[in-house]
Amino acid sequence: MLALVFGAFVGLMFLGIPIAAAIGFSSFLPQFVDPGFMGNANYILRAVVSGLDSASILAVPLFMLSGAVMSMGGVSKKLFDVFAVFIGGFRAGMPCAVVVTCLFYGAISGSGVATCAAVGGMCIPVLLELGYDKKFSGAIVASASALGIIIPPSIPFVLYGINSNGKASVGDLFKAGVVPGILIAACLMLYCVIFCTRNGEDKVRIQAHVAKLRANGYLSVLREGIWALLAPVVILGGIYSGLFTPTEAACVSVFYALFVSIFIYRTMKFSDILGQLKGAVASYAPMGLMVAFAVAFGRVLSLLDVPNMLADIITAYCHNGVIFLLVLNAVLFVLGMFMDTTSAIIILTPMLLTTAVSFGINPVHFGVVLIVNLALGMISPPIGINLFVAAPLIDVSAGALGKKIITPMLFFIAALLLITYIPGLSMALV
């Protein structure tokens, strides 16, 4: 039965069937084979409804809406200008400014793909104009954009918290993502410095660009970008201080984004709000359907005793937490290349979390390791989604960009291993 369910799921995915439909069909399949199976149609439909019957999940569409409004407000450009003014004149300063911009924009959008599209669409033309190699420019944007699902407020952290059955709160996960996100950004900046040291930079053009930005004065640029810089401070500060919950923070972020875009930057009108709402609904609808069916699929797998079977297999070959984490990273790295982040979190969390806890791994730390692995999968060739977003921006194929991104991936993996085996990095703020 189990082989049939997974075979159907994998087969439908390879046929190009939408993931939500593949998960839904695989959830209903066992009852067709065995009419006496407990997971009948009524059970699955109740699971689908209960999968979306959660206040915490409201944070997902609200953060998506907030990110869309901020994108329309031109936030990515204002962030980049601030960082370029202060560090652009140093060696590898402009690529490093791109990495920091991705870090901050990820703290606004909560999405790696949205960060790649918004920051890449604005920063890549600037890097190319300054003489940087186009594949290097695409690779650094694609890899740094993966920070969007690690640095809080992260949509995947919300989904993991919901599916951890109360073992990890979303607020703690947000706190746990800060230090790992900064560490990965630092590793990518180190890569930028090494690359620029070996390949050189066009200092004349770079200094001219930085001088143009500084012509209006540091305070002027900072004044323009301060509202964008304050966005993650308002969102995360409210959560960490206990002023509001992550779901309430998502609502606050929407109103903050509307206020900044309409009254401060004036890049948006009241008449544009309806269009943004429609866009957010259209973006969330497929994800919401996927979440609902993935919850049902997870419960069907539980009825098939998959979590216990997987735990027995893992414990038979992994005799301690160190080996378990190493195997976990290898498995998640491969799965991250082929599975959508949302479905991977919802399906894998119930299957792996109990086993991780049995090895003494904190559920919050496990969540960070899971999300960082999936972030790495977003940039891994051959089908990392960020490659397909960034490649058209530099007018090359995703395959060609995938070859260039292997080196920054090694720096990303180095950070992942540190995060995996030094739990204090994740738990420092929790």
JSON list of C-alpha atoms in Angstrom, two decimals, residues 115-207:
[
{"chain": "A", "resi": 115, "resn": "THR", "atom": "CA", "xyz": [13.15, 38.38, -2.86]},
{"chain": "A", "resi": 116, "resn": "CYS", "atom": "CA", "xyz": [14.93, 37.01, -5.95]},
{"chain": "A", "resi": 117, "resn": "ALA", "atom": "CA", "xyz": [12.47, 38.68, -8.33]},
{"chain": "A", "resi": 118, "resn": "ALA", "atom": "CA", "xyz": [12.36, 42.06, -6.56]},
{"chain": "A", "resi": 119, "resn": "VAL", "atom": "CA", "xyz": [16.02, 42.45, -5.61]},
{"chain": "A", "resi": 120, "resn": "GLY", "atom": "CA", "xyz": [17.33, 40.77, -8.75]},
{"chain": "A", "resi": 121, "resn": "GLY", "atom": "CA", "xyz": [15.21, 42.89, -11.05]},
{"chain": "A", "resi": 122, "resn": "MET", "atom": "CA", "xyz": [16.67, 46.03, -9.50]},
{"chain": "A", "resi": 123, "resn": "CYS", "atom": "CA", "xyz": [20.23, 45.05, -8.51]},
{"chain": "A", "resi": 124, "resn": "ILE", "atom": "CA", "xyz": [21.39, 42.90, -11.42]},
{"chain": "A", "resi": 125, "resn": "PRO", "atom": "CA", "xyz": [21.23, 45.76, -13.99]},
{"chain": "A", "resi": 126, "resn": "VAL", "atom": "CA", "xyz": [23.31, 47.90, -11.59]},
{"chain": "A", "resi": 127, "resn": "LEU", "atom": "CA", "xyz": [25.94, 45.17, -11.15]},
{"chain": "A", "resi": 128, "resn": "LEU", "atom": "CA", "xyz": [26.16, 44.62, -14.92]},
{"chain": "A", "resi": 129, "resn": "GLU", "atom": "CA", "xyz": [26.50, 48.37, -15.49]},
{"chain": "A", "resi": 130, "resn": "LEU", "atom": "CA", "xyz": [29.40, 48.41, -13.03]},
{"chain": "A", "resi": 131, "resn": "GLY", "atom": "CA", "xyz": [31.22, 45.69, -14.98]},
{"chain": "A", "resi": 132, "resn": "TYR", "atom": "CA", "xyz": [30.56, 42.60, -12.89]},
{"chain": "A", "resi": 133, "resn": "ASP", "atom": "CA", "xyz": [30.29, 39.23, -14.65]},
{"chain": "A", "resi": 134, "resn": "LYS", "atom": "CA", "xyz": [26.64, 38.51, -15.44]},
{"chain": "A", "resi": 135, "resn": "LYS", "atom": "CA", "xyz": [26.71, 34.90, -14.21]},
{"chain": "A", "resi": 136, "resn": "PHE", "atom": "CA", "xyz": [28.37, 36.00, -10.97]},
{"chain": "A", "resi": 137, "resn": "SER", "atom": "CA", "xyz": [25.68, 38.68, -10.57]},
{"chain": "A", "resi": 138, "resn": "GLY", "atom": "CA", "xyz": [22.89, 36.17, -11.16]},
{"chain": "A", "resi": 139, "resn": "ALA", "atom": "CA", "xyz": [24.46, 33.58, -8.86]},
{"chain": "A", "resi": 140, "resn": "ILE", "atom": "CA", "xyz": [24.90, 35.97, -5.93]},
{"chain": "A", "resi": 141, "resn": "VAL", "atom": "CA", "xyz": [21.32, 37.25, -6.23]},
{"chain": "A", "resi": 142, "resn": "ALA", "atom": "CA", "xyz": [19.87, 33.74, -6.53]},
{"chain": "A", "resi": 143, "resn": "SER", "atom": "CA", "xyz": [21.84, 32.38, -3.57]},
{"chain": "A", "resi": 144, "resn": "ALA", "atom": "CA", "xyz": [21.33, 35.41, -1.30]},
{"chain": "A", "resi": 145, "resn": "SER", "atom": "CA", "xyz": [17.59, 35.46, -2.09]},
{"chain": "A", "resi": 146, "resn": "ALA", "atom": "CA", "xyz": [17.27, 32.07, -0.41]},
{"chain": "A", "resi": 147, "resn": "LEU", "atom": "CA", "xyz": [17.71, 34.01, 2.84]},
{"chain": "A", "resi": 148, "resn": "GLY", "atom": "CA", "xyz": [14.10, 35.11, 2.31]},
{"chain": "A", "resi": 149, "resn": "ILE", "atom": "CA", "xyz": [12.83, 31.85, 3.83]},
{"chain": "A", "resi": 150, "resn": "ILE", "atom": "CA", "xyz": [15.38, 31.79, 6.67]},
{"chain": "A", "resi": 151, "resn": "ILE", "atom": "CA", "xyz": [15.41, 35.32, 8.04]},
{"chain": "A", "resi": 152, "resn": "PRO", "atom": "CA", "xyz": [12.15, 36.10, 9.88]},
{"chain": "A", "resi": 153, "resn": "PRO", "atom": "CA", "xyz": [9.32, 36.66, 9.24]},
{"chain": "A", "resi": 154, "resn": "SER", "atom": "CA", "xyz": [9.59, 33.47, 7.17]},
{"chain": "A", "resi": 155, "resn": "ILE", "atom": "CA", "xyz": [6.50, 31.89, 5.62]},
{"chain": "A", "resi": 156, "resn": "PRO", "atom": "CA", "xyz": [8.08, 28.39, 5.82]},
{"chain": "A", "resi": 157, "resn": "PHE", "atom": "CA", "xyz": [8.69, 28.90, 9.55]},
{"chain": "A", "resi": 158, "resn": "VAL", "atom": "CA", "xyz": [4.98, 29.64, 9.97]},
{"chain": "A", "resi": 159, "resn": "LEU", "atom": "CA", "xyz": [4.08, 26.43, 8.14]},
{"chain": "A", "resi": 160, "resn": "TYR", "atom": "CA", "xyz": [6.60, 24.38, 10.14]},
{"chain": "A", "resi": 161, "resn": "GLY", "atom": "CA", "xyz": [5.32, 25.80, 13.43]},
{"chain": "A", "resi": 162, "resn": "ILE", "atom": "CA", "xyz": [1.73, 24.90, 12.50]},
{"chain": "A", "resi": 163, "resn": "ASN", "atom": "CA", "xyz": [2.71, 21.33, 11.57]},
{"chain": "A", "resi": 164, "resn": "SER", "atom": "CA", "xyz": [4.93, 20.71, 14.60]},
{"chain": "A", "resi": 165, "resn": "ASN", "atom": "CA", "xyz": [1.85, 19.95, 16.74]},
{"chain": "A", "resi": 166, "resn": "GLY", "atom": "CA", "xyz": [2.78, 22.56, 19.31]},
{"chain": "A", "resi": 167, "resn": "LYS", "atom": "CA", "xyz": [6.41, 21.43, 19.71]},
{"chain": "A", "resi": 168, "resn": "ALA", "atom": "CA", "xyz": [7.79, 24.67, 18.22]},
{"chain": "A", "resi": 169, "resn": "SER", "atom": "CA", "xyz": [6.11, 28.07, 18.38]},
{"chain": "A", "resi": 170, "resn": "VAL", "atom": "CA", "xyz": [6.27, 30.39, 15.38]},
{"chain": "A", "resi": 171, "resn": "GLY", "atom": "CA", "xyz": [7.65, 33.17, 17.58]},
{"chain": "A", "resi": 172, "resn": "ASP", "atom": "CA", "xyz": [10.56, 31.00, 18.75]},
{"chain": "A", "resi": 173, "resn": "LEU", "atom": "CA", "xyz": [11.25, 29.92, 15.16]},
{"chain": "A", "resi": 174, "resn": "PHE", "atom": "CA", "xyz": [11.39, 33.56, 14.07]},
{"chain": "A", "resi": 175, "resn": "LYS", "atom": "CA", "xyz": [13.95, 34.26, 16.80]},
{"chain": "A", "resi": 176, "resn": "ALA", "atom": "CA", "xyz": [15.92, 31.15, 15.86]},
{"chain": "A", "resi": 177, "resn": "GLY", "atom": "CA", "xyz": [16.24, 32.21, 12.22]},
{"chain": "A", "resi": 178, "resn": "VAL", "atom": "CA", "xyz": [18.05, 35.49, 12.89]},
{"chain": "A", "resi": 179, "resn": "VAL", "atom": "CA", "xyz": [21.60, 34.30, 13.68]},
{"chain": "A", "resi": 180, "resn": "PRO", "atom": "CA", "xyz": [21.65, 31.53, 11.02]},
{"chain": "A", "resi": 181, "resn": "GLY", "atom": "CA", "xyz": [20.42, 34.02, 8.42]},
{"chain": "A", "resi": 182, "resn": "ILE", "atom": "CA", "xyz": [23.15, 36.50, 9.31]},
{"chain": "A", "resi": 183, "resn": "LEU", "atom": "CA", "xyz": [25.78, 33.70, 9.30]},
{"chain": "A", "resi": 184, "resn": "ILE", "atom": "CA", "xyz": [24.79, 32.56, 5.80]},
{"chain": "A", "resi": 185, "resn": "ALA", "atom": "CA", "xyz": [24.82, 36.18, 4.58]},
{"chain": "A", "resi": 186, "resn": "ALA", "atom": "CA", "xyz": [28.33, 36.59, 6.04]},
{"chain": "A", "resi": 187, "resn": "CYS", "atom": "CA", "xyz": [29.53, 33.44, 4.24]},
{"chain": "A", "resi": 188, "resn": "LEU", "atom": "CA", "xyz": [28.11, 34.68, 0.93]},
{"chain": "A", "resi": 189, "resn": "MET", "atom": "CA", "xyz": [29.78, 38.06, 1.45]},
{"chain": "A", "resi": 190, "resn": "LEU", "atom": "CA", "xyz": [33.07, 36.25, 2.06]},
{"chain": "A", "resi": 191, "resn": "TYR", "atom": "CA", "xyz": [32.57, 34.52, -1.30]},
{"chain": "A", "resi": 192, "resn": "CYS", "atom": "CA", "xyz": [32.02, 37.93, -2.92]},
{"chain": "A", "resi": 193, "resn": "VAL", "atom": "CA", "xyz": [35.26, 39.28, -1.45]},
{"chain": "A", "resi": 194, "resn": "ILE", "atom": "CA", "xyz": [37.25, 36.25, -2.62]},
{"chain": "A", "resi": 195, "resn": "PHE", "atom": "CA", "xyz": [35.72, 36.40, -6.12]},
{"chain": "A", "resi": 196, "resn": "CYS", "atom": "CA", "xyz": [36.36, 40.12, -6.53]},
{"chain": "A", "resi": 197, "resn": "THR", "atom": "CA", "xyz": [39.90, 39.79, -5.16]},
{"chain": "A", "resi": 198, "resn": "ARG", "atom": "CA", "xyz": [40.72, 37.11, -7.73]},
{"chain": "A", "resi": 199, "resn": "ASN", "atom": "CA", "xyz": [38.89, 38.62, -10.70]},
{"chain": "A", "resi": 200, "resn": "GLY", "atom": "CA", "xyz": [39.21, 42.32, -9.97]},
{"chain": "A", "resi": 201, "resn": "GLU", "atom": "CA", "xyz": [36.63, 45.12, -10.16]},
{"chain": "A", "resi": 202, "resn": "ASP", "atom": "CA", "xyz": [36.13, 48.26, -12.24]},
{"chain": "A", "resi": 203, "resn": "LYS", "atom": "CA", "xyz": [36.98, 50.66, -9.43]},
{"chain": "A", "resi": 204, "resn": "VAL", "atom": "CA", "xyz": [36.46, 53.74, -11.60]},
{"chain": "A", "resi": 205, "resn": "ARG", "atom": "CA", "xyz": [32.86, 52.93, -12.44]},
{"chain": "A", "resi": 206, "resn": "ILE", "atom": "CA", "xyz": [32.10, 51.73, -8.92]},
{"chain": "A", "resi": 207, "resn": "GLN", "atom": "CA", "xyz": [33.51, 54.84, -7.26]}
]
